Coordinates of C-alpha atoms and ligand atoms in Angstrom, one line a residue:
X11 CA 0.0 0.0 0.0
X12 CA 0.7 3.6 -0.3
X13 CA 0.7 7.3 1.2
X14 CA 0.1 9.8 -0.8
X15 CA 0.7 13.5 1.2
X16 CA -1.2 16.5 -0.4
X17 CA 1.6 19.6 -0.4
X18 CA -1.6 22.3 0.1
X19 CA 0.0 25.3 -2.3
X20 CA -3.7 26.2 -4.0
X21 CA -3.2 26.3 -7.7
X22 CA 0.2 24.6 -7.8
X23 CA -1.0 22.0 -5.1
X24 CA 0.4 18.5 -5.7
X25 CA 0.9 14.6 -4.5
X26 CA 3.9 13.2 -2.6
X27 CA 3.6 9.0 -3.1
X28 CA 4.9 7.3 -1.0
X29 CA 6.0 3.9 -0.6
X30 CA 7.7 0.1 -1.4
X31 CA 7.2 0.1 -5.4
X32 CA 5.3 3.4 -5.5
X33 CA 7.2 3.8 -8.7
X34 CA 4.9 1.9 -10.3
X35 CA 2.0 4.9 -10.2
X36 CA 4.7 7.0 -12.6
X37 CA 3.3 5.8 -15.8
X38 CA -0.3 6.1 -15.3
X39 CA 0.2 9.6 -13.3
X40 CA 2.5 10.7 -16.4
X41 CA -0.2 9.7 -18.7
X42 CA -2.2 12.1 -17.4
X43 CA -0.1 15.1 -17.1
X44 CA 1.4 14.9 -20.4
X45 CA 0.2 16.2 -23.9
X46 CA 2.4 14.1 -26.1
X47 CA 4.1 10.5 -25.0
X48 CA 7.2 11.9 -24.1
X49 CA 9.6 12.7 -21.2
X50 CA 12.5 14.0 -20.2
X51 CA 14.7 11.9 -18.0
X52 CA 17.8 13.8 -15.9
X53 CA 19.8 11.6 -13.4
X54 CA 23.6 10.9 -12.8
X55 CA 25.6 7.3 -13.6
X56 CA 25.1 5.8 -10.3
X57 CA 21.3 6.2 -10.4
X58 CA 21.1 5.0 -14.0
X59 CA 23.6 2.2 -13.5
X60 CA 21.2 0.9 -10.5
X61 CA 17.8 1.8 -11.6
X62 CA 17.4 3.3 -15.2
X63 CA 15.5 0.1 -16.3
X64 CA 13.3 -0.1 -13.1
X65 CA 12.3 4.0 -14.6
X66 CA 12.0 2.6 -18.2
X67 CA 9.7 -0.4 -16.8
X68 CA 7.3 1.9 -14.8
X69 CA 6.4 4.0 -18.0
X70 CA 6.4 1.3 -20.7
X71 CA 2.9 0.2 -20.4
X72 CA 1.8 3.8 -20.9
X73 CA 3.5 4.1 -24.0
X74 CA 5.8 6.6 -23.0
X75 CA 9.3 6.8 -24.6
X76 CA 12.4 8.9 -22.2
X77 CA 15.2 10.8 -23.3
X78 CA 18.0 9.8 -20.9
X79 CA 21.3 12.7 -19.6
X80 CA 23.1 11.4 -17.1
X81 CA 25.7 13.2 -15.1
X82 CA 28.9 12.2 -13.4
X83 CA 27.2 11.9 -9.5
X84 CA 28.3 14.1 -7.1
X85 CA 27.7 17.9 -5.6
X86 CA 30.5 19.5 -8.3
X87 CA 27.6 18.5 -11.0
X88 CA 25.7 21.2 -9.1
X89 CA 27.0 24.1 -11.3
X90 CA 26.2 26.6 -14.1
X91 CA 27.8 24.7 -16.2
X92 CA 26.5 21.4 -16.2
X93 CA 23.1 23.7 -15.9
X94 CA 23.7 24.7 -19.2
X95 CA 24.5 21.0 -20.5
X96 CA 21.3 20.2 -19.3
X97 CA 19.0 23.3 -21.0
X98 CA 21.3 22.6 -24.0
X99 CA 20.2 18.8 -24.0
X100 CA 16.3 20.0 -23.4
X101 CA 16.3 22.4 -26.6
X102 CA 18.5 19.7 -28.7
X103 CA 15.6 17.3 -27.9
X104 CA 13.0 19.9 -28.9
X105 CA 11.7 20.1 -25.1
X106 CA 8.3 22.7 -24.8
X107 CA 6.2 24.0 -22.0
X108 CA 3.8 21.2 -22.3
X109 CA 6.3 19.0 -21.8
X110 CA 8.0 17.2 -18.5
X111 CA 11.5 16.8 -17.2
X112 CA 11.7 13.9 -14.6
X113 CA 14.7 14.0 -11.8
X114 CA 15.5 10.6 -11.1
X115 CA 18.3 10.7 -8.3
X116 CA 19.6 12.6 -5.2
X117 CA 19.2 16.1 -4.0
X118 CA 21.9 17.1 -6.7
X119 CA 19.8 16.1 -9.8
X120 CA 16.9 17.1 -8.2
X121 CA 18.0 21.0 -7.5
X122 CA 19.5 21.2 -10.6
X123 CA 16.9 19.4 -12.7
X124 CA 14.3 22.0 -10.7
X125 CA 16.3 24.9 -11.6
X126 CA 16.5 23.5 -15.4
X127 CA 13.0 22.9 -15.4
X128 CA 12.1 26.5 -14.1
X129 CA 14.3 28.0 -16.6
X130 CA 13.3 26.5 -20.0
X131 CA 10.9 28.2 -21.7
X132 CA 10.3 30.1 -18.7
X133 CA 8.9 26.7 -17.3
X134 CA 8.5 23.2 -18.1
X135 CA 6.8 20.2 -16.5
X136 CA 8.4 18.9 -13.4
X137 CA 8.6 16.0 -11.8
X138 CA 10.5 14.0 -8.8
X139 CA 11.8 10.7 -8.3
X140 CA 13.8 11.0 -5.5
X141 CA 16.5 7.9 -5.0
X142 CA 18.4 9.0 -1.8
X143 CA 16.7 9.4 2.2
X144 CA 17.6 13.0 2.1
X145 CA 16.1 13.3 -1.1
X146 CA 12.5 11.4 -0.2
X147 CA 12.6 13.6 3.2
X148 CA 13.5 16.8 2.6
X149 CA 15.1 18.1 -1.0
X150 CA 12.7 16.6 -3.8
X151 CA 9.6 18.9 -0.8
X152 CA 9.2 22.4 -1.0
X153 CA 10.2 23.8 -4.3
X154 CA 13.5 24.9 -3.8
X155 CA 16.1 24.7 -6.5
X156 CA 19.4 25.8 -6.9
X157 CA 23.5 25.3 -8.4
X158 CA 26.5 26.2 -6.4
X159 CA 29.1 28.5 -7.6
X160 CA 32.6 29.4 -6.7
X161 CA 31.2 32.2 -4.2
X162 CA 29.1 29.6 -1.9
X163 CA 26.3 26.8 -2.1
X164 CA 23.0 27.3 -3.5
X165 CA 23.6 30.5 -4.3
X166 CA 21.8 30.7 -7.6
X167 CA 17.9 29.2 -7.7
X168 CA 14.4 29.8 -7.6
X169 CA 11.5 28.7 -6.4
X170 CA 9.8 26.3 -8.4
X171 CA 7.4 23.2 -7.5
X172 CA 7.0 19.7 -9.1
X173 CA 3.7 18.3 -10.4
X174 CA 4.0 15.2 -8.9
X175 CA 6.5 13.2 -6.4
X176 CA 7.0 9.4 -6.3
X177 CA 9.2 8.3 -3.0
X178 CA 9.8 4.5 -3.4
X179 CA 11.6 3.2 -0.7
X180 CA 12.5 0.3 -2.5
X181 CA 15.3 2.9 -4.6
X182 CA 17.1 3.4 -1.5
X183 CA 18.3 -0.6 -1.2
X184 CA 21.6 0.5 -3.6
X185 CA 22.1 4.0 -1.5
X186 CA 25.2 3.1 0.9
X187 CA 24.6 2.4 4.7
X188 CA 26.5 6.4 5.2
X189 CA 24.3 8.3 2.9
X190 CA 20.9 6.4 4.6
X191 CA 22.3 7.3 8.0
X192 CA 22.8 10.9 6.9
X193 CA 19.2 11.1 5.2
X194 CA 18.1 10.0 8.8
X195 CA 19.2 12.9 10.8
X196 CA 16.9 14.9 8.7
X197 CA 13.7 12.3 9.4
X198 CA 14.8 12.9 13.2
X199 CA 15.1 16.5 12.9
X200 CA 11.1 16.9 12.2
X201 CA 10.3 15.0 15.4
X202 CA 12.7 17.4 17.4
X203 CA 11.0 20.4 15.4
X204 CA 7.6 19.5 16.3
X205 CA 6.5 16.7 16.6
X206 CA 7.5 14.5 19.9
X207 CA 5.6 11.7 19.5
X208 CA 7.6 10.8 15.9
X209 CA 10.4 11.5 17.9
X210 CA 9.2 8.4 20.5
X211 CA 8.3 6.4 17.7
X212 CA 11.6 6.9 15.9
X213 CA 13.6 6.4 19.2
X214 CA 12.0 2.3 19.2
X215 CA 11.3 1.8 15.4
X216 CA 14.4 4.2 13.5
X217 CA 16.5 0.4 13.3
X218 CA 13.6 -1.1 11.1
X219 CA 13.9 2.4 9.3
X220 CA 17.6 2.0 8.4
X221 CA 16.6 -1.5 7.7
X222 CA 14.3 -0.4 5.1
X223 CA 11.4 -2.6 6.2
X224 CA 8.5 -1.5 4.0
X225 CA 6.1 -0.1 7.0
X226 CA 8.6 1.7 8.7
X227 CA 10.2 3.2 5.9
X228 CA 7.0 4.5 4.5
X229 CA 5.9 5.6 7.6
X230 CA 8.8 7.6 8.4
X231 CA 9.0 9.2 4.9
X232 CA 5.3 10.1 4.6
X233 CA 5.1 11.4 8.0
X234 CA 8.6 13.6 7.2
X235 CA 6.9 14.6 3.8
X236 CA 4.0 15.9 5.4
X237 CA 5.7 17.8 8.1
X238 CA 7.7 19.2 5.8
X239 CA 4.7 20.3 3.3
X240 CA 2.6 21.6 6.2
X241 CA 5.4 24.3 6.8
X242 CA 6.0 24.7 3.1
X243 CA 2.4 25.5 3.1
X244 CA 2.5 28.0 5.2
X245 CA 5.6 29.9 4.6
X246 CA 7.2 29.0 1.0
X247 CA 9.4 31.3 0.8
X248 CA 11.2 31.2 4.2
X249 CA 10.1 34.2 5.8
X250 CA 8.6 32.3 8.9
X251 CA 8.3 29.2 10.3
X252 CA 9.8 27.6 7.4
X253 CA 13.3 28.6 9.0
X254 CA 13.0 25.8 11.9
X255 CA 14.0 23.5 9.3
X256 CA 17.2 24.9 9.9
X257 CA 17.2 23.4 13.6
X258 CA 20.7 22.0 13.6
X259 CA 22.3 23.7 10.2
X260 CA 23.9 26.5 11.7
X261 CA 26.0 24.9 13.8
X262 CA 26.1 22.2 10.8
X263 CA 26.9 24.7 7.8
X264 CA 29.9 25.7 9.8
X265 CA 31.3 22.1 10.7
X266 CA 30.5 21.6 6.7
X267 CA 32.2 24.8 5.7
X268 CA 34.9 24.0 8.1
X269 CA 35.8 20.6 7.1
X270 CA 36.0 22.0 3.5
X271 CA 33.2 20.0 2.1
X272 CA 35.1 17.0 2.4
X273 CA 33.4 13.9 2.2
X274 CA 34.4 12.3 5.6
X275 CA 31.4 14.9 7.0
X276 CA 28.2 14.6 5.2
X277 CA 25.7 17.0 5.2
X278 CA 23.0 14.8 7.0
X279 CA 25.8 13.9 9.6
X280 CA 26.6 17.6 9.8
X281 CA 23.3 18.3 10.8
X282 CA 23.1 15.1 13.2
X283 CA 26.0 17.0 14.9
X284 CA 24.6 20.5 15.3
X285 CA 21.0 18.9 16.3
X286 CA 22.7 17.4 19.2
X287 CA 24.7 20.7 20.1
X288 CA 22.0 23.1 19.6
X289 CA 20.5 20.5 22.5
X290 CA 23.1 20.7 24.8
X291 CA 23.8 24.6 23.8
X292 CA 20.0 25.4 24.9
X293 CA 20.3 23.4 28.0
X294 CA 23.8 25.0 28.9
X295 CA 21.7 28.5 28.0
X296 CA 19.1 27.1 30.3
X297 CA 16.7 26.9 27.9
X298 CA 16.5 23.2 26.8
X299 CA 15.4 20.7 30.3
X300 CA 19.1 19.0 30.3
X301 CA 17.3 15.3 30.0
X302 CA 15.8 16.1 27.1
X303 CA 19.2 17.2 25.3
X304 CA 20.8 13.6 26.7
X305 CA 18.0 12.0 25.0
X306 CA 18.6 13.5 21.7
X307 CA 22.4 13.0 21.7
X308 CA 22.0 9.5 23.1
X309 CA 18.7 8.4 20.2
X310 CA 20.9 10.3 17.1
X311 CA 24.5 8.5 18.3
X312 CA 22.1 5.2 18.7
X313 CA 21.5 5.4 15.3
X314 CA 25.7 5.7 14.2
X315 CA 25.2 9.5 13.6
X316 CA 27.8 12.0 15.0
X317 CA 26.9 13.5 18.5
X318 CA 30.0 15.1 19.3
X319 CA 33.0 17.4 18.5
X320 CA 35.4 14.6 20.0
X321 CA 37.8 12.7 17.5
X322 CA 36.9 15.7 14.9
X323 CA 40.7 17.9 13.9
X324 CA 40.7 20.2 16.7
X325 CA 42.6 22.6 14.1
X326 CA 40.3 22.9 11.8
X327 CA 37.0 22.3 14.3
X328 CA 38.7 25.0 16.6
X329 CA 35.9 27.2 18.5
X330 CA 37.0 30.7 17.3
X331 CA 37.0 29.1 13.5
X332 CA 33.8 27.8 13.8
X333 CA 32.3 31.2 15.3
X334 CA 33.7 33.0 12.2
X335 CA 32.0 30.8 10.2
X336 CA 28.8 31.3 11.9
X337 CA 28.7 35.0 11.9
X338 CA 28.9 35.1 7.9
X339 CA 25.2 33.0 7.9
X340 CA 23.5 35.1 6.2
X341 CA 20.8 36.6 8.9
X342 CA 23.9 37.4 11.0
X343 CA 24.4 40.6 12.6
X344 CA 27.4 41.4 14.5
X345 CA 28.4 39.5 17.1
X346 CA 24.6 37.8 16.7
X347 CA 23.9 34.7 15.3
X348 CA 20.1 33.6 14.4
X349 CA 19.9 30.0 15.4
X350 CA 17.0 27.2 15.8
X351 CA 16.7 26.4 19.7
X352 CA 14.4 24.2 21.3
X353 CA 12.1 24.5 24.3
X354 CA 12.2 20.9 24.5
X355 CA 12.2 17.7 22.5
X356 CA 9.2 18.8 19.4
X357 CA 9.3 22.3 21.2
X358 CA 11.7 23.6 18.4
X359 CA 11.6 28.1 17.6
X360 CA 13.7 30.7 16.1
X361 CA 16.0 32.8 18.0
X362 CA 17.1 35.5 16.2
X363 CA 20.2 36.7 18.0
X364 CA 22.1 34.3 19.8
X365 CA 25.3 35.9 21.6
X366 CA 28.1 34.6 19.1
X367 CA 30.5 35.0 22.3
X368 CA 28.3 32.6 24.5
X369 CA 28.0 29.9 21.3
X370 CA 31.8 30.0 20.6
X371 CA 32.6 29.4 25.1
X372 CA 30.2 27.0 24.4
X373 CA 31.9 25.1 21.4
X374 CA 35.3 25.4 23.5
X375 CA 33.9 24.0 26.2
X376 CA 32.4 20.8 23.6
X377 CA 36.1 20.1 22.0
Ligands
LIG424 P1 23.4 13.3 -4.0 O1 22.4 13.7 -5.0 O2 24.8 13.7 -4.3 O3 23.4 11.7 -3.7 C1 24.3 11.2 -2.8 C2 25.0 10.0 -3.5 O4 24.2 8.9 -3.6 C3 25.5 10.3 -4.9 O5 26.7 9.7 -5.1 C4 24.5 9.5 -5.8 O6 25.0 9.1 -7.0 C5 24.1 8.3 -4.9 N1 22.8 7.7 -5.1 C6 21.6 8.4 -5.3 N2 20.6 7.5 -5.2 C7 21.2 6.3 -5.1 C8 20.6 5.0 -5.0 N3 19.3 4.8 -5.0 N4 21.5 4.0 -4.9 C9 22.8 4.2 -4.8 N5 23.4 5.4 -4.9 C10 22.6 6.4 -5.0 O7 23.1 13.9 -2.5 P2 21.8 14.0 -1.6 O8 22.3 13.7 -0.2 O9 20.7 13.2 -2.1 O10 21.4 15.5 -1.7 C11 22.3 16.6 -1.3 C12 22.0 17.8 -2.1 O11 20.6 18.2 -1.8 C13 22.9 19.0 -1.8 O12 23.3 19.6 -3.0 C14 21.9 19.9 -1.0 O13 22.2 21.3 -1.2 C15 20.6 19.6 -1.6 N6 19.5 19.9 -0.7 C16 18.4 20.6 -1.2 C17 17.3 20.9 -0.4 C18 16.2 21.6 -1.0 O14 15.3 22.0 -0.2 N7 16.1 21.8 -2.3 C19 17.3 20.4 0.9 C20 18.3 19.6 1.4 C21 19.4 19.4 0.6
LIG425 ZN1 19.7 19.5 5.7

């Protein structure tokens, strides 16, 4: 069976399915949506080595025939240049409006496809077929697109919404036991936002989770998807609430920016990291009730996520480093930091001007 979550954005409103062989609904949903029998497929080697004939099975009964690109995987694909590979593939193949471009892969393929799609002819058909956690959870929900450029990450994007998402769980059995884990932390993160009882339920059933056991993982993806769209919903463009689904990238950004982008730190470990040290920093602020900060380091480091600063290069990870690379978030003021706090465990608000002093004692006193 699946779940299909409703993102409520009026006219633009559209399904998240979700689910063990949800890919299955793509052909007849496609059928629908398109004018012509035709798609647009965009994905990188990995994805297509794993799963391009899985994609080619789900649309052959309804007829429809795929133009393939696929890109060298990583986040350096995640550029103006390949961007303009892309739109130059779309017009080669005679893309239009009317038709649809399909992201079949990670978060990288799926900002960059989204950004591709927004651009040609001042918008295209979009659709996502997210293949990594992270991707299911959190980038392939909410419309945002982007490319990286020399200057910084995501710099360049828009706004811009698919028509349709299919999250099959059953894609994630190729992702590597790392990049699950690190999708994870971003499932946790919308218990510790808001929503305490996930949190509980995660705490017994996150094992079955990272198992990939069809119930669980659906379960924990739909419910992620729809706490995800309900904030969307109300705040699209960031200007409100939809900042608490920074909780934990601030202090993450900077261990990520810090680290150089390396791959022995990925982003959803990152964010495991600052999670667990926005905890203990609201509980050493006297903000956060101290048991409810040991529960969160204890349930994320359960799970082989990274709680702590310990074992990390103390050069590079040093205190005064890290501040510095807080203050340049871009709501900082001086010597103030805006950072996602919690009350409590699903008790999660902005605070717009944390004392950059008290967060960096604070780091030294975590190394
Ligand atoms: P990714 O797309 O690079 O995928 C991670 C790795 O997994 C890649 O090597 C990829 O080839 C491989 N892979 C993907 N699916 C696979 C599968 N089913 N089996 C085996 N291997 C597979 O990275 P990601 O973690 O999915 O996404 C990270 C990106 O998402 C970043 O660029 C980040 O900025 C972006 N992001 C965007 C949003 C948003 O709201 N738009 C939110 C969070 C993150
Ligand atoms: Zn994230």
């Amino acid at each position: 069976p699946l779940e299909t979550v409703r993102v409520e954005l009026g006219a633009r409103a559209y399904d998240i399915l979700v689910g063990h062989g949800a890919l299955s609904e793509l052909g007849p949903r496609l059928s629908q949506m398109l004018k012509r029998p035709r798609a647009f497929v965009l994905t990188d080697e990995t994805v297509a080595r794993h799963h391009k004939d899985a994609l080619e099975a789900a649309v052959k009964s309804a007829g429809i025939r795929l133009d393939w690109l696929s890109l060298p995987p990583g986040e350096k694909t995640k550029s103006f240049s390949q961007l303009e590979g892309v739109l130059d593939w779309l017009l080669a193949g005679g893309a239009d409006r009317g038709d649809t471009l399909i992201a079949f892969g990670g978060g990288v393929i799926g900002d960059m496809g989204g950004l591709a799609a927004s651009l040609m002819k001042r918008g295209m058909g979009f659709v996502q077929v997210p293949t990594t956690l992270l991707a299911q959870v959190d980038s392939s929900v909410g419309g945002k697109t982007a490319v990286n450029t020399p200057r910084g990450k995501n710099l360049i994007g828009a706004f811009y919404q698919p028509r349709l998402v299919i999250a099959d769980t059953a894609l994630l059995a190729t992702l590597p036991a790392r990049e699950l884990k690190a999708g994870y932390a971003e499932i946790v993160k919308y218990g510790l936002i808001n929503d305490a009882a996930f949190f509980d339920w995660l705490a017994v059933n996150g094992q079955k989770v990272l198992a990939l056991e069809p119930e669980a993982a659906r379960y924990a993806v739909a419910r992620s998807c729809a706490a995800k769209a309900a904030i969307v919903a109300e705040d699209e463009t960031e200007t409100g609430v939809r900042q608490l689904l920074n909780l934990g990238h601030t202090f993450g950004h900077a261990f990520e920016a810090a680290n150089e982008y390396r791959e022995n730190l990925l982003h959803g470990e990152a964010v495991a990291l600052g999670m667990a040290l926005a905890f203990r920093y609201g509980a050493a602020s006297g903000i956060t009730p101290a048991a409810d900060a040991a529960r969160v380091t204890e349930v994320l480091g359960a799970s082989g996520l990274p709680v702590s600063l310990e074992g990390f290069d103390p050069a590079r990870f040093a205190a005064d480093r890290l501040a510095a690379l807080m203050q340049q978030d871009k709501k900082a003021r001086a010597g103030r930091v805006p950072l996602i706090l919690a009350r409590g465990i699903g008790a999660a608000y902005v605070h717009p001007d944390a004392d950059l002093a008290s967060v960096e004692r604070f780091l030294a006193s975590e190394l």
